[in-house]
PDB file of C-alpha atoms in Angstrom:
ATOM      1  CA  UNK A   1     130.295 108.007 107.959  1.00  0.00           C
ATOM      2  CA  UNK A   2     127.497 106.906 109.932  1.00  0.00           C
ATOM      3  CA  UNK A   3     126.674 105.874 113.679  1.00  0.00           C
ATOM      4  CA  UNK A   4     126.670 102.465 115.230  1.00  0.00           C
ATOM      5  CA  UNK A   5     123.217 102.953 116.307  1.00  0.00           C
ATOM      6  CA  UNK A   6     122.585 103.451 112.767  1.00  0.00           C
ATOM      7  CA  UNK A   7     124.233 100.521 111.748  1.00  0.00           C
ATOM      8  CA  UNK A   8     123.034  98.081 113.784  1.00  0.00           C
ATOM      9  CA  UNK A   9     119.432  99.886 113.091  1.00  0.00           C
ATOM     10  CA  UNK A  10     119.603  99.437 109.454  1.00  0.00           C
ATOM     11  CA  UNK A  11     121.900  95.772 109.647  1.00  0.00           C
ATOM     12  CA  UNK A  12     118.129  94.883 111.716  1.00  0.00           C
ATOM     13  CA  UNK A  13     116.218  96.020 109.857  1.00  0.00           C
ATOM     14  CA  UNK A  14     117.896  94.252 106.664  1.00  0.00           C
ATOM     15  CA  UNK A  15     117.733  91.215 108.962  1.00  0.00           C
ATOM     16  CA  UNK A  16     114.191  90.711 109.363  1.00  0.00           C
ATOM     17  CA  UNK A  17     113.308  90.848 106.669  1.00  0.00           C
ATOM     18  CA  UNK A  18     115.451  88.876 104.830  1.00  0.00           C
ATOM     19  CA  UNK A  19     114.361  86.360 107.578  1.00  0.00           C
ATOM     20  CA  UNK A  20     110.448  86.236 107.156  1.00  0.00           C
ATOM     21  CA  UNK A  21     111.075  86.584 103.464  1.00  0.00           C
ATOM     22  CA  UNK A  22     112.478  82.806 104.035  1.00  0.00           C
ATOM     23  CA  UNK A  23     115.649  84.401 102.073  1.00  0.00           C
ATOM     24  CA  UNK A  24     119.110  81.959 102.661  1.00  0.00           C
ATOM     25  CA  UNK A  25     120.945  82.320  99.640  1.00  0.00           C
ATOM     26  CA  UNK A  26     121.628  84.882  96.807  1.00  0.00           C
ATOM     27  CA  UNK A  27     119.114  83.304  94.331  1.00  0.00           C
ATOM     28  CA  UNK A  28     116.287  83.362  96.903  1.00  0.00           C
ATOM     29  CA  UNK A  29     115.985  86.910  96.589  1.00  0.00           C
ATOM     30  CA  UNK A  30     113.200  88.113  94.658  1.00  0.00           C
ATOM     31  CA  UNK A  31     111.447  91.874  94.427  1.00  0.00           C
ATOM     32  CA  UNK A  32     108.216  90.200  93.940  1.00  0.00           C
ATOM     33  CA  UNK A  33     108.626  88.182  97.206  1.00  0.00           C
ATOM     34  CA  UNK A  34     110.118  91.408  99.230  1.00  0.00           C
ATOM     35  CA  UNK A  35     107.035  93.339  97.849  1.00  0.00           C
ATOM     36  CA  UNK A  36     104.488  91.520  99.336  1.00  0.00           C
ATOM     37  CA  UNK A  37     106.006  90.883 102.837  1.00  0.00           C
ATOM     38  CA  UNK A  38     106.240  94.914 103.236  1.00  0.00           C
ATOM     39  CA  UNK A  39     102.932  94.634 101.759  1.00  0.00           C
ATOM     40  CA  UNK A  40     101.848  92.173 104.499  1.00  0.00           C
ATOM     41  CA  UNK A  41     103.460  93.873 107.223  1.00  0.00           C
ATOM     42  CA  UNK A  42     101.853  97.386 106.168  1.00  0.00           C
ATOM     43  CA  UNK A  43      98.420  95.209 107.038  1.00  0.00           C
ATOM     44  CA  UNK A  44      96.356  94.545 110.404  1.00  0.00           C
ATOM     45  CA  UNK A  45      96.636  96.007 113.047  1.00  0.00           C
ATOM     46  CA  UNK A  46     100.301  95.714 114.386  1.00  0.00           C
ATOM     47  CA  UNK A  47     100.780  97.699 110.790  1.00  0.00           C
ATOM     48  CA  UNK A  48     103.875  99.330 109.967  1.00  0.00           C
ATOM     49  CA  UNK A  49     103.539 102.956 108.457  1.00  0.00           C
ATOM     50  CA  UNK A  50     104.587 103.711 104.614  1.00  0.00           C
ATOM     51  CA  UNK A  51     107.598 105.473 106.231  1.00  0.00           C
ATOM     52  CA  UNK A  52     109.058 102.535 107.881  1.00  0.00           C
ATOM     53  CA  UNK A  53     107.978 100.330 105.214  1.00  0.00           C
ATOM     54  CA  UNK A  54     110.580 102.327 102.765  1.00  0.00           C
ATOM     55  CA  UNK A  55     112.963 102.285 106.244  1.00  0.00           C
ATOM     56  CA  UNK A  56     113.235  98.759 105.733  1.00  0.00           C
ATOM     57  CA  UNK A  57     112.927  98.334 102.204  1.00  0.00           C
ATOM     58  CA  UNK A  58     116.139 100.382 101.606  1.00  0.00           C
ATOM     59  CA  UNK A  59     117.999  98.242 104.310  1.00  0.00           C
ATOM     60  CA  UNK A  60     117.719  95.136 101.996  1.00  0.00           C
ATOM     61  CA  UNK A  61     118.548  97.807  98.808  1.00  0.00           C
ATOM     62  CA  UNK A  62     121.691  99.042 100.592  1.00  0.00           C
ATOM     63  CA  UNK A  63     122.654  95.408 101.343  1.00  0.00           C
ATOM     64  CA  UNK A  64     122.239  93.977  97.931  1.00  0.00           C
ATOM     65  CA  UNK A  65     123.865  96.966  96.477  1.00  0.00           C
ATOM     66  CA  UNK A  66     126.599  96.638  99.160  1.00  0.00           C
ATOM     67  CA  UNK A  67     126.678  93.028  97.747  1.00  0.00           C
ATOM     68  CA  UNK A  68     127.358  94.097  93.996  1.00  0.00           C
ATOM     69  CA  UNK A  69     129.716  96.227  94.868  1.00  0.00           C
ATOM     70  CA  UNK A  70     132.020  94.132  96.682  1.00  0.00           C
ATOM     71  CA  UNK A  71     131.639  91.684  93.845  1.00  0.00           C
ATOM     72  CA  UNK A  72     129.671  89.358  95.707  1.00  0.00           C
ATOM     73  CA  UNK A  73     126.831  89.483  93.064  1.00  0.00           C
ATOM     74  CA  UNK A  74     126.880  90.801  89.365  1.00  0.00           C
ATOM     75  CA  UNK A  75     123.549  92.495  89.741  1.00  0.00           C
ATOM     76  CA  UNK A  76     120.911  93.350  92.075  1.00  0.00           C
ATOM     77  CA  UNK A  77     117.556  91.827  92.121  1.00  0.00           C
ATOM     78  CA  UNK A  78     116.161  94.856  93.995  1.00  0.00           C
ATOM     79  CA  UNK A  79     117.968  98.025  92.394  1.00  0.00           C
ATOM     80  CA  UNK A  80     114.320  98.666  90.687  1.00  0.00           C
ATOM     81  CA  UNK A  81     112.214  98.908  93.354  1.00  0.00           C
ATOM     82  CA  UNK A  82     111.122 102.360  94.283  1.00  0.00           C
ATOM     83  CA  UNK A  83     110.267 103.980  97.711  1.00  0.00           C
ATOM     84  CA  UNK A  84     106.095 104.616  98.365  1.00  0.00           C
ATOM     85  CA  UNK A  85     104.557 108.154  98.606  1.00  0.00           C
ATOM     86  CA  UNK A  86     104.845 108.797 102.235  1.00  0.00           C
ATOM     87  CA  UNK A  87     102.529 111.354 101.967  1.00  0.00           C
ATOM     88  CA  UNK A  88      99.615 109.212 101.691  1.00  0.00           C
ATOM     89  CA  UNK A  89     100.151 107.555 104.765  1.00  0.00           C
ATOM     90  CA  UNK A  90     100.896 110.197 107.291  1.00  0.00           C
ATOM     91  CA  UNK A  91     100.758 108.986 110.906  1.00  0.00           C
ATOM     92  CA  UNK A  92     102.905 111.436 112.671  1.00  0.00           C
ATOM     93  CA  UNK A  93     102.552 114.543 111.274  1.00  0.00           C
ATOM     94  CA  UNK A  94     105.114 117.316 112.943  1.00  0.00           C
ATOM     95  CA  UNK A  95     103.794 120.498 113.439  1.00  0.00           C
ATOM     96  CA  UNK A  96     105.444 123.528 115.692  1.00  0.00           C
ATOM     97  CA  UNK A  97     103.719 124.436 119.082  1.00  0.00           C
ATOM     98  CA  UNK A  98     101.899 127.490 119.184  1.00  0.00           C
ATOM     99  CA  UNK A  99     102.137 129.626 121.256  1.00  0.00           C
ATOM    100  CA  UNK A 100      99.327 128.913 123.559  1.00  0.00           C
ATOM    101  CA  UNK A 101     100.324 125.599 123.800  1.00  0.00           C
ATOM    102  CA  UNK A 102     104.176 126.232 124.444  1.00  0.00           C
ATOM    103  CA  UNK A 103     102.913 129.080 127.059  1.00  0.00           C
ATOM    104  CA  UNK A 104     101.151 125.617 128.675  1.00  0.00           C
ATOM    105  CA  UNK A 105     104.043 123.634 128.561  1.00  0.00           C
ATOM    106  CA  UNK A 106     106.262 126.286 130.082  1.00  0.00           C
ATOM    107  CA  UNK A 107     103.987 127.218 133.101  1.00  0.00           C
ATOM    108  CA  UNK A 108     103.077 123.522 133.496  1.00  0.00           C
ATOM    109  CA  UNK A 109     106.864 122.546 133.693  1.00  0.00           C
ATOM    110  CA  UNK A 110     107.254 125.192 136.005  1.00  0.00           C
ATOM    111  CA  UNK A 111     104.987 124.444 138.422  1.00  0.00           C
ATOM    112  CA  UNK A 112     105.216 120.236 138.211  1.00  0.00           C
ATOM    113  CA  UNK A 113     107.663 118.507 140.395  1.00  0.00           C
ATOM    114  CA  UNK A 114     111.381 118.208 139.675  1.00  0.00           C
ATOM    115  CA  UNK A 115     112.605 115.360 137.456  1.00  0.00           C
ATOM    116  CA  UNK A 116     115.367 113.009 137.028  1.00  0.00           C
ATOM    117  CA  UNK A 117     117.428 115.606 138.791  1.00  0.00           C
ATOM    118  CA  UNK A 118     116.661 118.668 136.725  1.00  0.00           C
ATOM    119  CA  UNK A 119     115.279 121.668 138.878  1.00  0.00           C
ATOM    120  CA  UNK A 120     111.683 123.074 137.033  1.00  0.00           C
ATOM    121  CA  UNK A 121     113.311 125.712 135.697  1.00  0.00           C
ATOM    122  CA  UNK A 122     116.557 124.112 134.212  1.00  0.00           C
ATOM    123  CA  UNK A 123     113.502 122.095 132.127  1.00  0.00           C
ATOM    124  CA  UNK A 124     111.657 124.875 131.079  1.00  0.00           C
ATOM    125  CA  UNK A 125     114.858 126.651 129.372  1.00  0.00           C
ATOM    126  CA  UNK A 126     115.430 123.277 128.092  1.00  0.00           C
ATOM    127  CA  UNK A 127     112.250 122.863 126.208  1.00  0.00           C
ATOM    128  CA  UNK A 128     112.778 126.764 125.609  1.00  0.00           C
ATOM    129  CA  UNK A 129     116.036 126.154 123.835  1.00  0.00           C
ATOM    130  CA  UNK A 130     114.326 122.831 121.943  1.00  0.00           C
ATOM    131  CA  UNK A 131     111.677 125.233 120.242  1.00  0.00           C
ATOM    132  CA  UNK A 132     113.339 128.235 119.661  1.00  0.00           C
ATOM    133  CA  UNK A 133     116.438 126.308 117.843  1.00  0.00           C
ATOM    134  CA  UNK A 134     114.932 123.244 116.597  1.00  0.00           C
ATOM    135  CA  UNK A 135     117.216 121.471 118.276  1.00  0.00           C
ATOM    136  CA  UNK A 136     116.952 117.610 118.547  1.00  0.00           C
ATOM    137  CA  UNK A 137     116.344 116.273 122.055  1.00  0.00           C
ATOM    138  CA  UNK A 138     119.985 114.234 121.513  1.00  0.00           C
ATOM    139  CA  UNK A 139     121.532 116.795 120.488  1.00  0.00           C
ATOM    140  CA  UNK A 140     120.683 119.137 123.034  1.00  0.00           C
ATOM    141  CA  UNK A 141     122.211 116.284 125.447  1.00  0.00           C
ATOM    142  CA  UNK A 142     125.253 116.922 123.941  1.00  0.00           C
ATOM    143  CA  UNK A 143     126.090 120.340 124.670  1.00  0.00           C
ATOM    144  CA  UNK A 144     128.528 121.639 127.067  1.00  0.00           C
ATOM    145  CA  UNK A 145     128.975 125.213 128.328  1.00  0.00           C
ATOM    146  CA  UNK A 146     131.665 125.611 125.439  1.00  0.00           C
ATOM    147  CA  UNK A 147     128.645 124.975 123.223  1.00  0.00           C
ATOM    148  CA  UNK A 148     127.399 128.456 124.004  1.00  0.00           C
ATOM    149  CA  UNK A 149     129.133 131.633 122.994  1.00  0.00           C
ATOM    150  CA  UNK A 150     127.373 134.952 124.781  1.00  0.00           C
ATOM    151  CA  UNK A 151     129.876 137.248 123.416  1.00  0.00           C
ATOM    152  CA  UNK A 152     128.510 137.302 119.759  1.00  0.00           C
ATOM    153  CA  UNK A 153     125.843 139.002 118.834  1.00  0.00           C
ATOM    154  CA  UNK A 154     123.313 136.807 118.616  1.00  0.00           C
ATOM    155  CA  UNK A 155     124.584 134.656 120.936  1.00  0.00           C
ATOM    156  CA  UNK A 156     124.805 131.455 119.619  1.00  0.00           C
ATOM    157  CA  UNK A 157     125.216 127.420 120.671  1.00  0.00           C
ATOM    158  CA  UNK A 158     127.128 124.664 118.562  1.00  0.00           C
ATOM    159  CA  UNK A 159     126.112 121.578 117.886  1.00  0.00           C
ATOM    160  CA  UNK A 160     129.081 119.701 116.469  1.00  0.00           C
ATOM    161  CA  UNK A 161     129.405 117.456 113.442  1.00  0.00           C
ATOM    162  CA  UNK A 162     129.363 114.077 115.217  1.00  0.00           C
ATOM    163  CA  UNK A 163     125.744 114.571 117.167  1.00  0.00           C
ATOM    164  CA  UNK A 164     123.881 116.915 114.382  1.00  0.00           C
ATOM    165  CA  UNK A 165     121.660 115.209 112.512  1.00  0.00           C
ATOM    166  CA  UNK A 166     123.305 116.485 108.947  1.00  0.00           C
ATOM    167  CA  UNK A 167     126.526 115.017 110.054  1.00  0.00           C
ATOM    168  CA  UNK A 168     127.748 119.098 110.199  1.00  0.00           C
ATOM    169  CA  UNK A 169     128.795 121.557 112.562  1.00  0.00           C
ATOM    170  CA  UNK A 170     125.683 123.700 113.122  1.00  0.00           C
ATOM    171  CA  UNK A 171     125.945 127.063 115.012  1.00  0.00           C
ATOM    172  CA  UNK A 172     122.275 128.517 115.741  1.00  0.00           C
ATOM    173  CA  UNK A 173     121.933 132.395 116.818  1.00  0.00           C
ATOM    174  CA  UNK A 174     120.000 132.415 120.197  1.00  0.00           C
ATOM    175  CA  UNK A 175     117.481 135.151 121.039  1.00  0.00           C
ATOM    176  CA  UNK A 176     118.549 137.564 123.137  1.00  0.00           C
ATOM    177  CA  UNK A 177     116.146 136.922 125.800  1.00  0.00           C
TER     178      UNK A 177
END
């Protein structure tokens, strides 16, 4: 049920660090080992946040435990290790605009020059649209003018199963104006 992108994201991901683990066979694998490569790479100054950290850490999890259950292994040396607290390392916090600062984005995109073939306007109901739904920038390349229904009240836009993020069909009431 999930992407190719995401595949491939999380088969890399596994990848890696299985490689700089120095990981070749079954037996090799160790928590302990595992622990302090994330441990490393959370280090220094090319370090990797306590998000991706757990990104990667439940890569290897999903492979051993895709290992076990396609009796490849009888147990999994890793089913005990637990995710960090995210919350003590946050890098990227996401916040909502105000409203000054969408007002500056709007009149800003408005009066900057077209781009990659989208008049200023077109962009600023874009980024509109982004805020007021919470719409994801790939999902918003996904619509199509059957995406929109103006005859409800609200009128609404679809995203559909295959691009949402939940892996649902999400209809989202628009405002009127």
């Amino acid at each position: 049920g999930i992407t190719e992108k995401h595949a491939q994201l999380v088969t890399t991901r596994a990848r890696r660090l299985i490689d700089e683990c120095g990981f070749r066979v079954w037996s090799d694998i160790t928590a302990s080992k595992l622990e302090r490569r994330l441990a490393k790479l959370r280090e220094g100054e090319n370090s990797i946040s306590l998000q991706t950290s757990n990104f990667y850490l439940q890569a290897v999890k999903q492979f051993a435990k895709w290992m076990v259950a396609n009796d490849r292994a009888s147990e999994s040396p890793l089913s005990h290790l637990k995710c960090q607290n995210v919350q003590t390392d946050r890098r990227h916090d996401r916040r909502a605009l105000s409203v000054d600062e969408l007002r500056w984005l709007l009149t800003t995109t408005e009066a900057g020059p077209e781009r990659s073939g989208i008049s200023v306007s077109e962009r600023a109901l874009v980024y509109r649209l982004a805020v007021e739904s919470g719409l994801r920038a790939n999902e918003i390349r996904t619509l199509k003018r059957a995406s929109f229904n103006f005859t409800e009240q609200p009128a609404t836009v679809m995203v559909e199963a295959g691009y949402s993020k939940r892996r649902r069909k999400d209809v989202l009431p628009l405002r009127a104006d």
